[in-house]
Amino acid sequence: MASPFLFVFLLSGILLGNTYAGPNYREALSKSLLFFQGQRSGRLPGDQKLSWRFNSGLSDGSSAHVDLTGGYYDAGDNVKFNFPMAFTTTMLSWSSLEYGKKMGPELQNARVAIRWATDYLLKCARATPGKLYVGVGDPNGDHKCWERPEDMDTPRTVYSVSPSNPGSDVAAETAAALAASSMVFRKVDPKYSRLLLATAKKVMQFAIQYRGAYSDSLSSAVCPFYCSYSGYKDELLWGAAWLLRATNNQYYLNFIKSLGGGDQPDIFSWDNKYAGAYVLLSRRAVLNKDNNFEVYKQAAENFMCKILPNTPSSSTKYTKGGLMYKLPQSNLQYVTSITFLLTTYAKYMKSTKQTFNCGNSFIAPNALINLSKRQVDYILGVNPMKMSYMVGFGSSFPKRIHHRGSSLPSRAVRSNSLGCSGGFQSFRTQNPNPNILAGAIVGGPDRNDQYPDQRDDYSRSEPATYINAAFVGPLAYFVGKSH
């Protein structure tokens, strides 16, 4: 007998098949990248399309006598947390490397989005010898206020790690971002690419040499916001995997082997990188038949077996509407990241006509692609609410997102500052946000496929850079399939 999930899955396909032509993946791809303009910190360029945003954070780094302007605000606040920002950069880079040929003119927009982050990450890595800057802005002070980034008057405290206060997790993730992006720019800007890779090697060496979790070094500056709950071994594996791909240097392979076996999670996120590292390393086993990487191919397939419904080792819940449901806090971040891995591993399998087994269940690449497509389509509006969870996409989408800049009148409309607490009047209103943060993907619906669209419901209504970054790859894949 078919499981209830499979029945709903099939039924939703049948019911929607006659009435729904399918989302416009190309438009969604374009908007998913446009979103990053709304998260920009620093001096905005002349071609800024989201014109309700203006310059902000122009003195970032001054308290430490360094220039740390630029980069992205992580979500709906005005803080620069480098740990999730670096992961965002790595995922945007991986998307461009795997799916660049399918992105058309959006590949250049992806490069621009990546470079806005890497220019900042390079400053963080190079400004002071022996130090890696890992964030700007006191999160506790920032979160007490509801104000536009252009008006920030909260402490722009600068945070760093060093040999005496290590942060192997944030350092290795920064190295991953710089190494992955170096490949994106290798042909189009070789000089910049070389700078990225040289810096990635130094930062990775720091991560390896001075072991420790950045959460221990920085405590309340990063916790509970972006604590490294999974430890730092996963980042060491992930960072070394990216440097191996960028350099082909045996040193990184030896280091990866020295780390030994890792966890076998059923999640992939800004915090837990094991599954991403397994898929990245499996590429050499699947595409190049390199036996050194067979163990990672097995680990990648074990991960897929935990994600797919109805396999003996499946540990992933799905809503009645067919959405992967991992955790109540910003569930779509896990959906987009895992969907990226489903699509990418299926792509490797297809190119070499491979299959695998989950116990007695035979898995062909299309099983992964179909599940991936179901997740993408759900986010873009094929769901029980008939609502797109990407702002500005489709006829129905979240109108009251938990995002300071989007919810407050733009400087173009109101030039004077509202101050720290003046903005809470806008926060509490039921009015739609005045500024549309086009392309932003929110935290998403609850386990019952319901979405209340309330600004104070931040676990569901807050967008984040890492939700979008992982979605770019699958969107580009389905753009390529919909021609």
Coordinates of C-alpha atoms in Angstrom, one line a residue:
M1 CA 0.0 0.0 0.0
A2 CA 1.3 3.5 -0.9
S3 CA 2.2 5.7 2.0
P4 CA 0.0 8.7 2.8
F5 CA 2.8 11.0 1.7
L6 CA 3.3 9.3 -1.7
F7 CA -0.5 9.4 -2.2
V8 CA -0.6 13.2 -1.5
F9 CA 2.5 13.6 -3.6
L10 CA 0.9 11.8 -6.6
L11 CA -2.5 13.4 -6.0
S12 CA -1.1 16.9 -5.9
G13 CA 0.7 16.3 -9.2
I14 CA -2.5 15.0 -10.8
L15 CA -4.7 17.8 -9.4
L16 CA -2.3 20.5 -10.2
G17 CA -1.2 19.1 -13.5
N18 CA -4.3 20.2 -15.3
T19 CA -4.5 23.7 -13.9
Y20 CA -0.8 24.7 -13.4
A21 CA 1.6 25.3 -16.2
G22 CA 4.6 25.2 -13.8
P23 CA 6.5 28.1 -12.2
N24 CA 8.7 30.4 -14.3
Y25 CA 12.1 29.2 -13.2
R26 CA 13.9 31.8 -15.1
E27 CA 12.1 34.6 -13.4
A28 CA 12.6 33.0 -10.0
L29 CA 16.3 32.6 -10.7
S30 CA 16.6 36.2 -11.6
K31 CA 14.8 37.4 -8.5
S32 CA 16.7 35.0 -6.2
L33 CA 19.8 36.8 -7.1
L34 CA 18.3 40.3 -7.1
F35 CA 17.4 39.7 -3.5
F36 CA 21.1 40.1 -2.5
Q37 CA 21.0 43.7 -3.5
G38 CA 18.5 44.3 -0.7
Q39 CA 21.0 42.8 1.8
R40 CA 24.0 44.9 0.8
S41 CA 26.0 46.8 3.4
G42 CA 28.4 49.5 2.4
R43 CA 28.4 52.1 -0.4
L44 CA 25.9 51.0 -3.0
P45 CA 26.8 51.1 -6.7
G46 CA 25.1 53.2 -9.4
D47 CA 23.4 50.2 -10.9
Q48 CA 21.6 49.3 -7.7
K49 CA 18.1 48.0 -8.8
L50 CA 16.4 47.8 -5.4
S51 CA 16.3 51.6 -5.2
W52 CA 14.7 51.8 -1.7
R53 CA 18.1 50.8 -0.2
F54 CA 20.9 53.4 0.4
N55 CA 24.4 53.4 1.7
S56 CA 24.9 52.0 5.2
G57 CA 27.6 50.8 7.6
L58 CA 30.2 53.1 6.0
S59 CA 32.3 53.3 9.2
D60 CA 32.3 49.5 9.8
G61 CA 35.7 48.4 11.1
S62 CA 36.7 51.9 12.3
S63 CA 36.6 50.9 16.0
A64 CA 39.5 48.5 15.1
H65 CA 41.1 51.0 12.7
V66 CA 40.4 48.8 9.7
D67 CA 38.1 49.0 6.7
L68 CA 35.4 46.3 7.0
T69 CA 32.7 48.0 4.9
G70 CA 30.7 45.9 2.5
G71 CA 29.3 42.4 2.7
Y72 CA 25.8 41.4 3.5
Y73 CA 23.4 41.7 6.4
D74 CA 22.5 38.0 7.1
A75 CA 18.7 38.3 7.3
G76 CA 16.2 40.8 8.6
D77 CA 18.6 42.6 10.9
N78 CA 21.6 44.9 10.4
V79 CA 24.4 42.6 11.5
K80 CA 27.2 41.1 9.5
F81 CA 27.8 37.5 10.7
N82 CA 30.7 36.1 8.7
F83 CA 29.9 32.4 9.4
P84 CA 26.6 32.3 7.5
M85 CA 27.8 34.9 5.1
A86 CA 30.8 32.8 4.1
F87 CA 28.5 29.7 3.7
T88 CA 26.2 31.9 1.5
T89 CA 29.2 32.8 -0.6
T90 CA 30.3 29.1 -0.9
M91 CA 26.8 28.1 -2.0
L92 CA 26.5 30.9 -4.5
S93 CA 29.9 29.9 -5.9
W94 CA 29.0 26.2 -6.0
S95 CA 25.8 27.1 -7.8
S96 CA 27.7 29.0 -10.4
L97 CA 30.3 26.3 -10.9
E98 CA 27.8 23.4 -11.3
Y99 CA 25.0 25.3 -13.1
G100 CA 26.7 28.3 -14.7
K101 CA 26.1 27.1 -18.2
K102 CA 22.4 27.0 -17.6
M103 CA 22.2 30.4 -16.0
G104 CA 22.5 32.5 -19.1
P105 CA 22.8 36.2 -18.3
E106 CA 22.1 35.4 -14.6
L107 CA 25.7 34.0 -14.3
Q108 CA 27.0 37.6 -14.4
N109 CA 24.5 38.6 -11.7
A110 CA 25.7 35.6 -9.6
R111 CA 29.3 36.7 -10.0
V112 CA 28.3 40.2 -8.8
A113 CA 26.5 38.8 -5.8
I114 CA 29.5 36.6 -5.0
R115 CA 32.0 39.5 -5.4
W116 CA 30.0 41.7 -3.0
A117 CA 30.7 39.1 -0.4
T118 CA 34.3 38.1 -1.3
D119 CA 35.5 41.7 -1.5
Y120 CA 34.5 42.0 2.2
L121 CA 35.8 38.5 3.2
L122 CA 39.2 39.4 1.7
K123 CA 39.3 42.6 3.9
C124 CA 38.4 40.4 6.9
A125 CA 41.2 38.0 6.1
R126 CA 43.9 40.5 5.1
A127 CA 43.4 43.6 7.2
T128 CA 45.4 42.5 10.2
P129 CA 48.1 39.8 10.2
G130 CA 47.3 37.0 12.6
K131 CA 43.7 37.9 12.8
L132 CA 40.5 37.0 10.9
Y133 CA 37.6 39.4 11.4
V134 CA 34.4 37.4 11.6
G135 CA 31.6 40.0 12.1
V136 CA 30.5 43.6 12.5
G137 CA 27.7 44.8 14.7
D138 CA 26.6 44.0 18.3
P139 CA 23.7 41.5 17.7
N140 CA 22.2 42.0 21.1
G141 CA 22.1 45.8 20.6
D142 CA 20.9 45.5 17.1
H143 CA 18.0 43.2 17.9
K144 CA 16.7 45.6 20.5
C145 CA 16.0 48.2 17.7
W146 CA 13.9 48.2 14.7
E147 CA 15.6 50.6 12.3
R148 CA 16.7 50.9 8.7
P149 CA 20.3 49.9 8.0
E150 CA 20.9 53.5 6.8
D151 CA 20.1 54.9 10.2
M152 CA 22.0 52.4 12.4
D153 CA 23.1 53.9 15.7
T154 CA 23.7 50.7 17.5
P155 CA 27.3 49.6 18.4
R156 CA 29.2 48.4 15.3
T157 CA 31.5 46.2 17.4
V158 CA 34.1 44.3 15.5
Y159 CA 34.7 40.6 16.2
S160 CA 37.7 38.5 15.3
V161 CA 39.5 35.2 15.9
S162 CA 43.2 34.7 16.4
P163 CA 45.7 32.0 17.5
S164 CA 44.8 32.7 21.1
N165 CA 41.0 32.9 20.4
P166 CA 40.6 30.4 17.6
G167 CA 37.7 29.8 15.3
S168 CA 38.4 26.8 13.1
D169 CA 34.7 26.7 11.9
V170 CA 34.4 30.3 10.7
A171 CA 38.0 30.2 9.3
A172 CA 37.5 27.0 7.4
E173 CA 34.1 28.2 6.0
T174 CA 35.8 31.5 5.0
A175 CA 38.5 29.5 3.2
A176 CA 35.8 27.4 1.5
A177 CA 34.1 30.6 0.2
L178 CA 37.4 32.1 -1.0
A179 CA 38.5 28.8 -2.7
A180 CA 35.1 28.1 -4.3
S181 CA 34.8 31.7 -5.6
S182 CA 38.4 31.6 -6.9
M183 CA 37.2 29.0 -9.4
V184 CA 34.2 31.2 -10.4
F185 CA 36.6 34.0 -11.4
R186 CA 39.4 31.9 -12.8
K187 CA 38.7 32.7 -16.4
V188 CA 36.9 36.0 -16.2
D189 CA 39.3 37.7 -13.7
P190 CA 42.5 35.6 -13.3
K191 CA 44.2 38.2 -11.0
Y192 CA 41.3 38.4 -8.6
S193 CA 41.0 34.6 -8.7
R194 CA 44.6 34.2 -7.7
L195 CA 44.2 36.6 -4.8
L196 CA 41.1 34.7 -3.6
L197 CA 43.0 31.3 -3.7
A198 CA 46.1 32.6 -2.0
T199 CA 44.0 34.0 0.8
A200 CA 42.0 30.8 1.0
K201 CA 45.1 28.8 1.6
K202 CA 46.3 31.1 4.4
V203 CA 42.9 31.1 6.1
M204 CA 42.6 27.4 5.9
Q205 CA 46.1 27.0 7.4
F206 CA 45.0 29.1 10.3
A207 CA 41.9 26.9 10.7
I208 CA 44.0 23.8 10.8
Q209 CA 46.8 25.1 13.0
Y210 CA 44.8 26.8 15.7
R211 CA 41.9 24.4 16.6
G212 CA 38.8 25.7 18.4
A213 CA 35.2 26.7 18.0
Y214 CA 34.5 30.3 17.4
S215 CA 31.4 30.0 19.7
D216 CA 33.8 29.4 22.6
S217 CA 36.0 32.4 21.7
L218 CA 33.1 34.8 21.0
S219 CA 30.2 33.4 23.1
S220 CA 27.3 35.9 23.3
A221 CA 28.5 37.8 20.2
V222 CA 27.6 34.8 18.0
C223 CA 25.4 32.7 20.3
P224 CA 22.5 31.9 20.2
F225 CA 22.4 33.5 16.7
Y226 CA 25.0 31.5 14.8
C227 CA 26.5 29.1 17.3
S228 CA 28.6 26.4 15.7
Y229 CA 26.5 23.6 17.2
S230 CA 28.0 20.9 15.0
G231 CA 31.6 21.6 16.1
Y232 CA 34.3 22.5 13.6
K233 CA 35.3 19.1 12.1
D234 CA 32.7 19.4 9.4
E235 CA 34.0 22.9 8.4
L236 CA 37.6 21.5 8.3
L237 CA 36.4 18.7 6.0
W238 CA 34.4 21.2 3.9
G239 CA 37.1 23.8 3.6
A240 CA 39.8 21.2 2.7
A241 CA 37.4 19.7 0.1
W242 CA 37.0 23.0 -1.6
L243 CA 40.8 23.7 -1.5
L244 CA 41.4 20.2 -2.9
R245 CA 39.0 21.0 -5.8
A246 CA 40.6 24.5 -6.4
T247 CA 44.2 23.3 -6.2
N248 CA 44.3 19.6 -6.7
N249 CA 47.0 19.6 -4.1
Q250 CA 47.7 16.2 -2.4
Y251 CA 48.2 18.0 0.9
Y252 CA 44.4 18.6 1.2
L253 CA 43.6 15.0 0.4
N254 CA 46.0 13.8 3.1
F255 CA 44.4 16.2 5.5
I256 CA 40.9 15.0 4.7
K257 CA 42.0 11.4 5.2
S258 CA 43.6 12.4 8.6
L259 CA 40.2 13.7 9.8
G260 CA 38.8 10.2 9.7
G261 CA 35.0 9.4 9.4
G262 CA 32.5 12.1 10.1
D263 CA 28.9 12.2 11.2
Q264 CA 26.1 10.9 9.0
P265 CA 23.5 13.6 9.3
D266 CA 20.2 14.0 7.6
I267 CA 20.6 17.8 7.4
F268 CA 22.7 20.4 5.5
S269 CA 23.0 24.0 6.6
W270 CA 25.2 27.0 7.5
D271 CA 26.1 25.0 10.6
N272 CA 26.4 21.4 9.5
K273 CA 28.5 20.9 6.4
Y274 CA 29.1 17.1 6.4
A275 CA 26.5 16.2 3.7
G276 CA 27.7 19.0 1.4
A277 CA 31.3 17.9 1.8
Y278 CA 30.3 14.3 1.1
V279 CA 28.6 15.3 -2.2
L280 CA 31.4 17.6 -3.2
L281 CA 34.0 14.8 -2.6
S282 CA 31.8 12.1 -4.1
R283 CA 32.2 13.9 -7.4
R284 CA 35.6 12.4 -7.8
A285 CA 34.3 8.9 -7.2
V286 CA 31.3 9.3 -9.5
L287 CA 32.8 11.3 -12.4
N288 CA 36.5 10.2 -12.2
K289 CA 36.2 6.7 -10.7
D290 CA 38.8 7.6 -8.1
N291 CA 38.7 5.0 -5.3
N292 CA 40.1 7.5 -2.8
F293 CA 36.7 9.0 -2.7
E294 CA 34.5 5.9 -2.7
V295 CA 33.8 6.4 1.1
Y296 CA 32.4 9.9 0.4
K297 CA 30.2 8.5 -2.4
Q298 CA 28.8 6.0 0.1
A299 CA 28.3 8.7 2.7
A300 CA 26.5 10.9 0.1
E301 CA 24.2 8.0 -0.9
N302 CA 23.5 7.3 2.8
F303 CA 22.4 10.9 3.1
M304 CA 20.1 10.7 0.1
C305 CA 18.5 7.6 1.6
K306 CA 17.8 9.5 4.8
I307 CA 16.1 12.3 2.7
L308 CA 14.1 10.3 0.2
P309 CA 10.6 9.3 1.5
N310 CA 9.7 5.6 1.8
T311 CA 13.3 4.2 1.9
P312 CA 14.3 1.9 4.8
S313 CA 16.5 4.5 6.4
S314 CA 14.4 7.6 5.6
S315 CA 14.4 10.0 8.6
T316 CA 12.9 13.0 6.9
K317 CA 9.3 14.2 7.6
Y318 CA 7.2 15.7 4.9
T319 CA 4.1 17.8 5.2
K320 CA 0.8 16.7 3.7
G321 CA 1.5 19.2 0.8
G322 CA 4.8 17.4 0.1
L323 CA 7.3 19.9 1.7
M324 CA 10.4 18.5 3.5
Y325 CA 10.0 19.5 7.1
K326 CA 13.2 19.5 9.2
L327 CA 12.9 22.1 12.0
P328 CA 10.4 24.8 12.9
Q329 CA 13.0 27.5 12.9
S330 CA 13.4 28.7 9.3
N331 CA 12.6 25.3 7.8
L332 CA 13.1 26.5 4.2
Q333 CA 16.9 27.0 4.8
Y334 CA 17.2 23.2 5.1
V335 CA 14.9 22.6 2.2
T336 CA 16.9 24.7 -0.2
S337 CA 20.3 23.4 1.0
I338 CA 19.2 19.7 0.8
T339 CA 17.5 20.3 -2.6
F340 CA 20.8 21.7 -3.9
L341 CA 22.5 18.4 -2.9
L342 CA 19.7 16.2 -4.4
T343 CA 19.9 18.0 -7.7
T344 CA 23.7 18.1 -7.8
Y345 CA 24.2 14.4 -6.9
A346 CA 21.5 13.4 -9.4
K347 CA 23.4 15.5 -12.0
Y348 CA 26.6 13.5 -11.3
M349 CA 24.7 10.2 -11.4
K350 CA 23.1 11.1 -14.8
S351 CA 26.4 12.0 -16.4
T352 CA 27.8 8.5 -15.7
K353 CA 24.4 6.6 -15.8
Q354 CA 24.7 5.5 -12.2
T355 CA 22.1 4.2 -9.7
F356 CA 22.3 3.2 -6.0
N357 CA 20.2 1.3 -3.5
C358 CA 18.7 2.3 -0.2
G359 CA 18.3 -1.1 1.4
N360 CA 16.0 -2.9 -1.1
S361 CA 14.9 0.3 -2.8
F362 CA 16.5 1.0 -6.2
I363 CA 17.2 4.7 -6.7
A364 CA 17.7 6.2 -10.1
P365 CA 18.7 9.8 -10.6
N366 CA 15.2 10.9 -11.4
A367 CA 14.0 9.9 -8.0
L368 CA 16.2 12.7 -6.6
I369 CA 15.3 15.1 -9.4
N370 CA 11.5 14.6 -8.9
L371 CA 11.8 15.2 -5.1
S372 CA 14.0 18.3 -5.8
K373 CA 11.4 19.6 -8.3
R374 CA 8.6 19.0 -5.8
Q375 CA 10.5 21.2 -3.3
V376 CA 11.3 23.9 -5.8
D377 CA 7.7 24.0 -7.1
Y378 CA 6.3 24.1 -3.5
I379 CA 8.4 27.1 -2.6
L380 CA 7.3 28.8 -5.8
G381 CA 3.6 28.4 -5.2
V382 CA 2.5 24.8 -5.9
N383 CA 1.3 24.2 -2.3
P384 CA -1.9 24.0 -0.3
M385 CA -1.8 27.8 0.5
K386 CA -1.3 28.5 -3.3
M387 CA 1.3 31.0 -2.1
S388 CA 4.8 31.6 -3.3
Y389 CA 7.4 31.8 -0.5
M390 CA 9.5 34.0 -2.7
V391 CA 8.7 37.7 -2.2
G392 CA 7.6 39.3 -5.4
F393 CA 7.1 36.1 -7.3
G394 CA 3.6 35.0 -8.4
S395 CA 0.3 36.6 -7.5
S396 CA 0.3 35.6 -3.8
F397 CA 3.5 35.9 -1.6
P398 CA 4.5 37.0 1.9
K399 CA 3.7 40.7 2.4
R400 CA 4.8 41.3 6.0
I401 CA 8.3 39.8 6.2
H402 CA 10.4 40.2 9.3
H403 CA 12.9 42.6 7.7
R404 CA 13.8 46.0 9.0
G405 CA 14.7 47.7 5.7
S406 CA 11.6 46.2 3.9
S407 CA 9.2 47.1 6.6
L408 CA 10.2 50.7 7.2
P409 CA 9.6 53.8 4.9
S410 CA 12.6 54.2 2.5
R411 CA 14.9 57.2 2.8
A412 CA 13.5 58.2 -0.5
V413 CA 10.1 58.7 1.2
R414 CA 11.3 59.7 4.7
S415 CA 14.7 61.1 5.0
N416 CA 14.9 61.7 8.8
S417 CA 15.8 58.8 11.1
L418 CA 13.2 57.0 13.1
G419 CA 15.7 56.1 15.8
C420 CA 16.1 52.8 17.6
S421 CA 12.5 52.4 18.8
G422 CA 10.6 54.6 16.4
G423 CA 10.3 51.8 13.9
F424 CA 8.4 49.5 16.2
Q425 CA 5.2 51.3 15.1
S426 CA 5.8 49.9 11.6
F427 CA 6.8 46.6 13.0
R428 CA 3.4 46.2 14.9
T429 CA 1.2 47.3 12.0
Q430 CA -0.8 44.8 9.9
N431 CA 0.0 46.9 6.8
P432 CA 2.1 45.2 4.1
N433 CA 5.8 46.1 4.0
P434 CA 6.2 49.3 1.9
N435 CA 9.4 48.0 0.2
I436 CA 9.3 44.7 -1.7
L437 CA 12.4 42.7 -1.1
A438 CA 12.2 41.0 -4.5
G439 CA 13.4 37.4 -4.5
A440 CA 13.6 37.0 -0.7
I441 CA 12.7 33.5 0.4
V442 CA 11.2 33.4 3.9
G443 CA 11.5 30.8 6.6
G444 CA 8.4 29.1 5.3
P445 CA 5.2 27.4 6.4
D446 CA 4.6 25.3 9.5
R447 CA 4.3 21.5 9.5
N448 CA 0.7 21.8 8.5
D449 CA 1.5 23.8 5.4
Q450 CA 0.1 27.0 7.0
Y451 CA 1.7 30.4 6.8
P452 CA 0.3 33.2 8.9
D453 CA 2.3 36.1 7.3
Q454 CA 3.0 37.9 10.5
R455 CA 6.1 40.2 10.9
D456 CA 6.7 39.1 14.5
D457 CA 6.7 35.4 13.5
Y458 CA 10.4 35.5 12.6
S459 CA 11.0 31.7 12.4
R460 CA 8.6 31.7 9.4
S461 CA 8.6 35.3 8.0
E462 CA 12.3 36.2 8.1
P463 CA 14.3 35.8 4.9
A464 CA 18.1 35.0 5.0
T465 CA 21.0 35.1 2.5
Y466 CA 21.7 31.3 3.0
I467 CA 18.1 30.3 2.1
N468 CA 18.5 32.0 -1.2
A469 CA 22.1 31.1 -2.0
A470 CA 21.3 27.3 -2.0
F471 CA 18.2 27.8 -4.1
V472 CA 20.1 29.3 -7.0
G473 CA 21.5 26.0 -8.1
P474 CA 18.3 24.0 -8.3
L475 CA 16.5 27.0 -10.0
A476 CA 19.2 27.1 -12.7
Y477 CA 18.9 23.3 -13.1
F478 CA 15.2 23.5 -13.8
V479 CA 15.7 26.6 -16.1
G480 CA 17.9 24.3 -18.2
K481 CA 15.2 21.6 -18.2
S482 CA 12.3 23.9 -19.1
H483 CA 13.5 25.0 -22.6

